[in-house]
Amino acid sequence: MAKVPSAVVAASGLVGGYGVARWTGKRQLGGVVLAVAGAAAAQQWRQQAGGKSAGALSAAYVAAFAGSHPLAKKVGAWPAVFGVAGSVALASWAVADRNG
């Protein structure tokens, strides 16, 4: 079975977490999606790029989640989520997926 790139896992966690929270009305459920995908991505980052890179990418993932909230006030919720998800995906690809 082909492995899903960590960039896709991370971006899906951010987009999916928001989508689940929005469509179900349960923020905690969206948080579960966000956390599970973040943990899966972090495990891949650690295996592919090492602990320091995994820590930096995990921090970027959390910062993207936090940063999407104030950004949403300026550009709207979905554009903010897609923007931060794209940023995390690009960083993940550059650090962990590009050579794999």
PDB file of N, CA, C and O in Angstrom, residues 35-99:
ATOM      1  N   ALA A  35      -5.966  16.645  16.045  1.00  0.00           N
ATOM      2  CA  ALA A  35      -4.929  16.009  16.869  1.00  0.00           C
ATOM      3  C   ALA A  35      -4.462  14.677  16.285  1.00  0.00           C
ATOM      4  O   ALA A  35      -3.256  14.393  16.262  1.00  0.00           O
ATOM      5  N   VAL A  36      -5.384  13.867  15.808  1.00  0.00           N
ATOM      6  CA  VAL A  36      -5.007  12.561  15.249  1.00  0.00           C
ATOM      7  C   VAL A  36      -4.149  12.740  14.008  1.00  0.00           C
ATOM      8  O   VAL A  36      -3.107  12.100  13.845  1.00  0.00           O
ATOM      9  N   ALA A  37      -4.564  13.641  13.122  1.00  0.00           N
ATOM     10  CA  ALA A  37      -3.775  13.888  11.914  1.00  0.00           C
ATOM     11  C   ALA A  37      -2.425  14.505  12.264  1.00  0.00           C
ATOM     12  O   ALA A  37      -1.402  14.150  11.665  1.00  0.00           O
ATOM     13  N   GLY A  38      -2.398  15.403  13.236  1.00  0.00           N
ATOM     14  CA  GLY A  38      -1.136  16.010  13.661  1.00  0.00           C
ATOM     15  C   GLY A  38      -0.179  14.980  14.231  1.00  0.00           C
ATOM     16  O   GLY A  38       1.022  15.005  13.945  1.00  0.00           O
ATOM     17  N   ALA A  39      -0.701  14.050  15.015  1.00  0.00           N
ATOM     18  CA  ALA A  39       0.151  12.989  15.578  1.00  0.00           C
ATOM     19  C   ALA A  39       0.672  12.066  14.484  1.00  0.00           C
ATOM     20  O   ALA A  39       1.839  11.661  14.503  1.00  0.00           O
ATOM     21  N   ALA A  40      -0.187  11.736  13.533  1.00  0.00           N
ATOM     22  CA  ALA A  40       0.245  10.875  12.418  1.00  0.00           C
ATOM     23  C   ALA A  40       1.314  11.566  11.584  1.00  0.00           C
ATOM     24  O   ALA A  40       2.319  10.958  11.202  1.00  0.00           O
ATOM     25  N   ALA A  41       1.108  12.849  11.294  1.00  0.00           N
ATOM     26  CA  ALA A  41       2.102  13.607  10.527  1.00  0.00           C
ATOM     27  C   ALA A  41       3.409  13.701  11.301  1.00  0.00           C
ATOM     28  O   ALA A  41       4.492  13.526  10.730  1.00  0.00           O
ATOM     29  N   ALA A  42       3.333  13.965  12.596  1.00  0.00           N
ATOM     30  CA  ALA A  42       4.545  14.078  13.416  1.00  0.00           C
ATOM     31  C   ALA A  42       5.342  12.786  13.417  1.00  0.00           C
ATOM     32  O   ALA A  42       6.577  12.805  13.367  1.00  0.00           O
ATOM     33  N   GLN A  43       4.649  11.666  13.452  1.00  0.00           N
ATOM     34  CA  GLN A  43       5.343  10.375  13.409  1.00  0.00           C
ATOM     35  C   GLN A  43       6.069  10.211  12.073  1.00  0.00           C
ATOM     36  O   GLN A  43       7.222   9.783  12.032  1.00  0.00           O
ATOM     37  N   GLN A  44       5.412  10.569  10.996  1.00  0.00           N
ATOM     38  CA  GLN A  44       6.064  10.501   9.691  1.00  0.00           C
ATOM     39  C   GLN A  44       7.246  11.465   9.624  1.00  0.00           C
ATOM     40  O   GLN A  44       8.302  11.105   9.088  1.00  0.00           O
ATOM     41  N   TRP A  45       7.084  12.667  10.123  1.00  0.00           N
ATOM     42  CA  TRP A  45       8.170  13.651  10.098  1.00  0.00           C
ATOM     43  C   TRP A  45       9.385  13.121  10.853  1.00  0.00           C
ATOM     44  O   TRP A  45      10.514  13.272  10.400  1.00  0.00           O
ATOM     45  N   ARG A  46       9.135  12.524  11.998  1.00  0.00           N
ATOM     46  CA  ARG A  46      10.231  11.981  12.812  1.00  0.00           C
ATOM     47  C   ARG A  46      10.961  10.867  12.049  1.00  0.00           C
ATOM     48  O   ARG A  46      12.185  10.822  12.028  1.00  0.00           O
ATOM     49  N   GLN A  47      10.213   9.995  11.396  1.00  0.00           N
ATOM     50  CA  GLN A  47      10.822   8.892  10.649  1.00  0.00           C
ATOM     51  C   GLN A  47      11.586   9.393   9.418  1.00  0.00           C
ATOM     52  O   GLN A  47      12.627   8.851   9.074  1.00  0.00           O
ATOM     53  N   GLN A  48      11.062  10.407   8.755  1.00  0.00           N
ATOM     54  CA  GLN A  48      11.634  10.862   7.494  1.00  0.00           C
ATOM     55  C   GLN A  48      12.715  11.919   7.659  1.00  0.00           C
ATOM     56  O   GLN A  48      13.623  11.995   6.840  1.00  0.00           O
ATOM     57  N   ALA A  49      12.584  12.758   8.677  1.00  0.00           N
ATOM     58  CA  ALA A  49      13.486  13.912   8.771  1.00  0.00           C
ATOM     59  C   ALA A  49      14.170  14.059  10.125  1.00  0.00           C
ATOM     60  O   ALA A  49      14.984  14.963  10.295  1.00  0.00           O
ATOM     61  N   GLY A  50      13.836  13.216  11.105  1.00  0.00           N
ATOM     62  CA  GLY A  50      14.468  13.304  12.414  1.00  0.00           C
ATOM     63  C   GLY A  50      13.674  14.122  13.416  1.00  0.00           C
ATOM     64  O   GLY A  50      12.715  14.810  13.076  1.00  0.00           O
ATOM     65  N   GLY A  51      14.113  14.033  14.648  1.00  0.00           N
ATOM     66  CA  GLY A  51      13.398  14.651  15.759  1.00  0.00           C
ATOM     67  C   GLY A  51      13.322  16.165  15.721  1.00  0.00           C
ATOM     68  O   GLY A  51      12.278  16.742  16.007  1.00  0.00           O
ATOM     69  N   LYS A  52      14.434  16.832  15.390  1.00  0.00           N
ATOM     70  CA  LYS A  52      14.421  18.300  15.370  1.00  0.00           C
ATOM     71  C   LYS A  52      13.475  18.834  14.308  1.00  0.00           C
ATOM     72  O   LYS A  52      12.705  19.759  14.557  1.00  0.00           O
ATOM     73  N   SER A  53      13.528  18.234  13.138  1.00  0.00           N
ATOM     74  CA  SER A  53      12.629  18.666  12.066  1.00  0.00           C
ATOM     75  C   SER A  53      11.179  18.365  12.422  1.00  0.00           C
ATOM     76  O   SER A  53      10.287  19.177  12.157  1.00  0.00           O
ATOM     77  N   ALA A  54      10.947  17.205  13.031  1.00  0.00           N
ATOM     78  CA  ALA A  54       9.589  16.857  13.456  1.00  0.00           C
ATOM     79  C   ALA A  54       9.069  17.859  14.480  1.00  0.00           C
ATOM     80  O   ALA A  54       7.908  18.269  14.417  1.00  0.00           O
ATOM     81  N   GLY A  55       9.934  18.271  15.402  1.00  0.00           N
ATOM     82  CA  GLY A  55       9.529  19.277  16.385  1.00  0.00           C
ATOM     83  C   GLY A  55       9.190  20.609  15.740  1.00  0.00           C
ATOM     84  O   GLY A  55       8.190  21.241  16.089  1.00  0.00           O
ATOM     85  N   ALA A  56      10.012  21.024  14.793  1.00  0.00           N
ATOM     86  CA  ALA A  56       9.763  22.295  14.109  1.00  0.00           C
ATOM     87  C   ALA A  56       8.478  22.234  13.278  1.00  0.00           C
ATOM     88  O   ALA A  56       7.680  23.182  13.292  1.00  0.00           O
ATOM     89  N   LEU A  57       8.272  21.129  12.584  1.00  0.00           N
ATOM     90  CA  LEU A  57       7.052  21.001  11.776  1.00  0.00           C
ATOM     91  C   LEU A  57       5.812  20.875  12.661  1.00  0.00           C
ATOM     92  O   LEU A  57       4.754  21.411  12.320  1.00  0.00           O
ATOM     93  N   SER A  58       5.945  20.210  13.792  1.00  0.00           N
ATOM     94  CA  SER A  58       4.821  20.122  14.736  1.00  0.00           C
ATOM     95  C   SER A  58       4.475  21.500  15.289  1.00  0.00           C
ATOM     96  O   SER A  58       3.291  21.847  15.415  1.00  0.00           O
ATOM     97  N   ALA A  59       5.492  22.286  15.588  1.00  0.00           N
ATOM     98  CA  ALA A  59       5.255  23.657  16.057  1.00  0.00           C
ATOM     99  C   ALA A  59       4.579  24.484  14.964  1.00  0.00           C
ATOM    100  O   ALA A  59       3.671  25.283  15.250  1.00  0.00           O
ATOM    101  N   ALA A  60       4.994  24.280  13.721  1.00  0.00           N
ATOM    102  CA  ALA A  60       4.364  24.992  12.604  1.00  0.00           C
ATOM    103  C   ALA A  60       2.898  24.589  12.458  1.00  0.00           C
ATOM    104  O   ALA A  60       2.034  25.425  12.166  1.00  0.00           O
ATOM    105  N   TYR A  61       2.603  23.315  12.664  1.00  0.00           N
ATOM    106  CA  TYR A  61       1.230  22.805  12.586  1.00  0.00           C
ATOM    107  C   TYR A  61       0.343  23.477  13.645  1.00  0.00           C
ATOM    108  O   TYR A  61      -0.741  23.964  13.342  1.00  0.00           O
ATOM    109  N   VAL A  62       0.835  23.514  14.868  1.00  0.00           N
ATOM    110  CA  VAL A  62       0.076  24.150  15.958  1.00  0.00           C
ATOM    111  C   VAL A  62      -0.054  25.656  15.714  1.00  0.00           C
ATOM    112  O   VAL A  62      -1.125  26.238  15.916  1.00  0.00           O
ATOM    113  N   ALA A  63       1.029  26.286  15.256  1.00  0.00           N
ATOM    114  CA  ALA A  63       0.982  27.724  14.960  1.00  0.00           C
ATOM    115  C   ALA A  63       0.010  28.016  13.826  1.00  0.00           C
ATOM    116  O   ALA A  63      -0.688  29.039  13.846  1.00  0.00           O
ATOM    117  N   ALA A  64      -0.062  27.128  12.847  1.00  0.00           N
ATOM    118  CA  ALA A  64      -0.998  27.317  11.742  1.00  0.00           C
ATOM    119  C   ALA A  64      -2.434  27.256  12.247  1.00  0.00           C
ATOM    120  O   ALA A  64      -3.279  28.083  11.869  1.00  0.00           O
ATOM    121  N   PHE A  65      -2.711  26.291  13.100  1.00  0.00           N
ATOM    122  CA  PHE A  65      -4.046  26.189  13.694  1.00  0.00           C
ATOM    123  C   PHE A  65      -4.383  27.471  14.458  1.00  0.00           C
ATOM    124  O   PHE A  65      -5.442  28.065  14.262  1.00  0.00           O
ATOM    125  N   ALA A  66      -3.473  27.897  15.315  1.00  0.00           N
ATOM    126  CA  ALA A  66      -3.723  29.108  16.109  1.00  0.00           C
ATOM    127  C   ALA A  66      -3.813  30.346  15.220  1.00  0.00           C
ATOM    128  O   ALA A  66      -4.677  31.211  15.426  1.00  0.00           O
ATOM    129  N   GLY A  67      -2.951  30.430  14.237  1.00  0.00           N
ATOM    130  CA  GLY A  67      -2.928  31.597  13.363  1.00  0.00           C
ATOM    131  C   GLY A  67      -4.110  31.687  12.426  1.00  0.00           C
ATOM    132  O   GLY A  67      -4.441  32.776  11.938  1.00  0.00           O
ATOM    133  N   SER A  68      -4.759  30.567  12.172  1.00  0.00           N
ATOM    134  CA  SER A  68      -5.914  30.604  11.277  1.00  0.00           C
ATOM    135  C   SER A  68      -7.076  31.390  11.887  1.00  0.00           C
ATOM    136  O   SER A  68      -7.879  31.971  11.152  1.00  0.00           O
ATOM    137  N   HIS A  69      -7.145  31.448  13.192  1.00  0.00           N
ATOM    138  CA  HIS A  69      -8.252  32.150  13.846  1.00  0.00           C
ATOM    139  C   HIS A  69      -8.212  33.656  13.599  1.00  0.00           C
ATOM    140  O   HIS A  69      -9.193  34.216  13.113  1.00  0.00           O
ATOM    141  N   PRO A  70      -7.115  34.352  13.906  1.00  0.00           N
ATOM    142  CA  PRO A  70      -7.102  35.789  13.602  1.00  0.00           C
ATOM    143  C   PRO A  70      -7.100  36.059  12.095  1.00  0.00           C
ATOM    144  O   PRO A  70      -7.676  37.058  11.644  1.00  0.00           O
ATOM    145  N   LEU A  71      -6.488  35.179  11.319  1.00  0.00           N
ATOM    146  CA  LEU A  71      -6.493  35.359   9.869  1.00  0.00           C
ATOM    147  C   LEU A  71      -7.913  35.265   9.319  1.00  0.00           C
ATOM    148  O   LEU A  71      -8.274  35.996   8.387  1.00  0.00           O
ATOM    149  N   ALA A  72      -8.724  34.399   9.897  1.00  0.00           N
ATOM    150  CA  ALA A  72     -10.107  34.235   9.447  1.00  0.00           C
ATOM    151  C   ALA A  72     -10.909  35.521   9.597  1.00  0.00           C
ATOM    152  O   ALA A  72     -11.810  35.784   8.802  1.00  0.00           O
ATOM    153  N   LYS A  73     -10.581  36.324  10.578  1.00  0.00           N
ATOM    154  CA  LYS A  73     -11.286  37.600  10.762  1.00  0.00           C
ATOM    155  C   LYS A  73     -10.998  38.570   9.628  1.00  0.00           C
ATOM    156  O   LYS A  73     -11.780  39.467   9.354  1.00  0.00           O
ATOM    157  N   LYS A  74      -9.874  38.382   8.951  1.00  0.00           N
ATOM    158  CA  LYS A  74      -9.487  39.280   7.867  1.00  0.00           C
ATOM    159  C   LYS A  74      -9.897  38.758   6.494  1.00  0.00           C
ATOM    160  O   LYS A  74     -10.284  39.540   5.640  1.00  0.00           O
ATOM    161  N   VAL A  75      -9.798  37.432   6.285  1.00  0.00           N
ATOM    162  CA  VAL A  75     -10.031  36.898   4.943  1.00  0.00           C
ATOM    163  C   VAL A  75     -11.187  35.910   4.865  1.00  0.00           C
ATOM    164  O   VAL A  75     -11.540  35.467   3.777  1.00  0.00           O
ATOM    165  N   GLY A  76     -11.747  35.522   5.990  1.00  0.00           N
ATOM    166  CA  GLY A  76     -12.803  34.519   6.015  1.00  0.00           C
ATOM    167  C   GLY A  76     -12.253  33.192   6.506  1.00  0.00           C
ATOM    168  O   GLY A  76     -11.050  32.922   6.404  1.00  0.00           O
ATOM    169  N   ALA A  77     -13.147  32.355   7.006  1.00  0.00           N
ATOM    170  CA  ALA A  77     -12.726  31.109   7.639  1.00  0.00           C
ATOM    171  C   ALA A  77     -12.087  30.127   6.658  1.00  0.00           C
ATOM    172  O   ALA A  77     -10.971  29.661   6.892  1.00  0.00           O
ATOM    173  N   TRP A  78     -12.781  29.783   5.583  1.00  0.00           N
ATOM    174  CA  TRP A  78     -12.228  28.794   4.662  1.00  0.00           C
ATOM    175  C   TRP A  78     -10.944  29.261   3.992  1.00  0.00           C
ATOM    176  O   TRP A  78      -9.985  28.487   3.913  1.00  0.00           O
ATOM    177  N   PRO A  79     -10.874  30.513   3.515  1.00  0.00           N
ATOM    178  CA  PRO A  79      -9.592  30.950   2.942  1.00  0.00           C
ATOM    179  C   PRO A  79      -8.440  30.877   3.950  1.00  0.00           C
ATOM    180  O   PRO A  79      -7.316  30.520   3.593  1.00  0.00           O
ATOM    181  N   ALA A  80      -8.719  31.208   5.203  1.00  0.00           N
ATOM    182  CA  ALA A  80      -7.686  31.139   6.234  1.00  0.00           C
ATOM    183  C   ALA A  80      -7.237  29.697   6.447  1.00  0.00           C
ATOM    184  O   ALA A  80      -6.033  29.416   6.505  1.00  0.00           O
ATOM    185  N   VAL A  81      -8.183  28.784   6.549  1.00  0.00           N
ATOM    186  CA  VAL A  81      -7.843  27.378   6.773  1.00  0.00           C
ATOM    187  C   VAL A  81      -7.055  26.828   5.591  1.00  0.00           C
ATOM    188  O   VAL A  81      -6.028  26.158   5.767  1.00  0.00           O
ATOM    189  N   PHE A  82      -7.512  27.099   4.378  1.00  0.00           N
ATOM    190  CA  PHE A  82      -6.785  26.610   3.204  1.00  0.00           C
ATOM    191  C   PHE A  82      -5.402  27.243   3.102  1.00  0.00           C
ATOM    192  O   PHE A  82      -4.440  26.587   2.697  1.00  0.00           O
ATOM    193  N   GLY A  83      -5.288  28.506   3.473  1.00  0.00           N
ATOM    194  CA  GLY A  83      -3.982  29.178   3.427  1.00  0.00           C
ATOM    195  C   GLY A  83      -2.977  28.566   4.395  1.00  0.00           C
ATOM    196  O   GLY A  83      -1.839  28.276   4.010  1.00  0.00           O
ATOM    197  N   VAL A  84      -3.395  28.358   5.632  1.00  0.00           N
ATOM    198  CA  VAL A  84      -2.453  27.784   6.602  1.00  0.00           C
ATOM    199  C   VAL A  84      -2.175  26.321   6.297  1.00  0.00           C
ATOM    200  O   VAL A  84      -1.057  25.839   6.480  1.00  0.00           O
ATOM    201  N   ALA A  85      -3.182  25.594   5.801  1.00  0.00           N
ATOM    202  CA  ALA A  85      -2.965  24.193   5.434  1.00  0.00           C
ATOM    203  C   ALA A  85      -1.959  24.095   4.295  1.00  0.00           C
ATOM    204  O   ALA A  85      -1.076  23.229   4.307  1.00  0.00           O
ATOM    205  N   GLY A  86      -2.074  24.989   3.334  1.00  0.00           N
ATOM    206  CA  GLY A  86      -1.112  24.999   2.230  1.00  0.00           C
ATOM    207  C   GLY A  86       0.289  25.324   2.706  1.00  0.00           C
ATOM    208  O   GLY A  86       1.266  24.729   2.226  1.00  0.00           O
ATOM    209  N   SER A  87       0.397  26.238   3.629  1.00  0.00           N
ATOM    210  CA  SER A  87       1.716  26.598   4.167  1.00  0.00           C
ATOM    211  C   SER A  87       2.368  25.427   4.892  1.00  0.00           C
ATOM    212  O   SER A  87       3.556  25.152   4.718  1.00  0.00           O
ATOM    213  N   VAL A  88       1.589  24.746   5.714  1.00  0.00           N
ATOM    214  CA  VAL A  88       2.119  23.587   6.440  1.00  0.00           C
ATOM    215  C   VAL A  88       2.464  22.467   5.463  1.00  0.00           C
ATOM    216  O   VAL A  88       3.498  21.806   5.611  1.00  0.00           O
ATOM    217  N   ALA A  89       1.629  22.264   4.470  1.00  0.00           N
ATOM    218  CA  ALA A  89       1.915  21.223   3.481  1.00  0.00           C
ATOM    219  C   ALA A  89       3.208  21.515   2.733  1.00  0.00           C
ATOM    220  O   ALA A  89       4.026  20.616   2.518  1.00  0.00           O
ATOM    221  N   LEU A  90       3.407  22.759   2.357  1.00  0.00           N
ATOM    222  CA  LEU A  90       4.631  23.137   1.645  1.00  0.00           C
ATOM    223  C   LEU A  90       5.859  22.914   2.524  1.00  0.00           C
ATOM    224  O   LEU A  90       6.859  22.351   2.079  1.00  0.00           O
ATOM    225  N   ALA A  91       5.771  23.340   3.783  1.00  0.00           N
ATOM    226  CA  ALA A  91       6.905  23.136   4.706  1.00  0.00           C
ATOM    227  C   ALA A  91       7.166  21.648   4.914  1.00  0.00           C
ATOM    228  O   ALA A  91       8.320  21.203   4.908  1.00  0.00           O
ATOM    229  N   SER A  92       6.108  20.878   5.066  1.00  0.00           N
ATOM    230  CA  SER A  92       6.251  19.438   5.263  1.00  0.00           C
ATOM    231  C   SER A  92       6.890  18.785   4.042  1.00  0.00           C
ATOM    232  O   SER A  92       7.801  17.954   4.174  1.00  0.00           O
ATOM    233  N   TRP A  93       6.443  19.155   2.880  1.00  0.00           N
ATOM    234  CA  TRP A  93       7.016  18.593   1.661  1.00  0.00           C
ATOM    235  C   TRP A  93       8.509  18.943   1.556  1.00  0.00           C
ATOM    236  O   TRP A  93       9.328  18.080   1.261  1.00  0.00           O
ATOM    237  N   ALA A  94       8.822  20.216   1.819  1.00  0.00           N
ATOM    238  CA  ALA A  94      10.212  20.667   1.674  1.00  0.00           C
ATOM    239  C   ALA A  94      11.147  19.978   2.662  1.00  0.00           C
ATOM    240  O   ALA A  94      12.288  19.657   2.318  1.00  0.00           O
ATOM    241  N   VAL A  95      10.673  19.734   3.869  1.00  0.00           N
ATOM    242  CA  VAL A  95      11.534  19.176   4.910  1.00  0.00           C
ATOM    243  C   VAL A  95      11.521  17.648   4.920  1.00  0.00           C
ATOM    244  O   VAL A  95      12.572  17.025   5.090  1.00  0.00           O
ATOM    245  N   ALA A  96      10.354  17.040   4.732  1.00  0.00           N
ATOM    246  CA  ALA A  96      10.250  15.599   4.952  1.00  0.00           C
ATOM    247  C   ALA A  96       9.901  14.767   3.721  1.00  0.00           C
ATOM    248  O   ALA A  96      10.367  13.642   3.611  1.00  0.00           O
ATOM    249  N   ASP A  97       9.113  15.279   2.815  1.00  0.00           N
ATOM    250  CA  ASP A  97       8.593  14.461   1.726  1.00  0.00           C
ATOM    251  C   ASP A  97       9.393  14.564   0.429  1.00  0.00           C
ATOM    252  O   ASP A  97       9.373  13.634  -0.370  1.00  0.00           O
ATOM    253  N   ARG A  98      10.057  15.650   0.204  1.00  0.00           N
ATOM    254  CA  ARG A  98      10.684  15.927  -1.086  1.00  0.00           C
ATOM    255  C   ARG A  98      11.645  14.836  -1.519  1.00  0.00           C
ATOM    256  O   ARG A  98      11.661  14.441  -2.670  1.00  0.00           O
ATOM    257  N   ASN A  99      12.458  14.353  -0.630  1.00  0.00           N
ATOM    258  CA  ASN A  99      13.468  13.360  -0.985  1.00  0.00           C
ATOM    259  C   ASN A  99      13.021  11.923  -0.736  1.00  0.00           C
ATOM    260  O   ASN A  99      13.800  11.006  -0.931  1.00  0.00           O
TER     261      ASN A  99
END
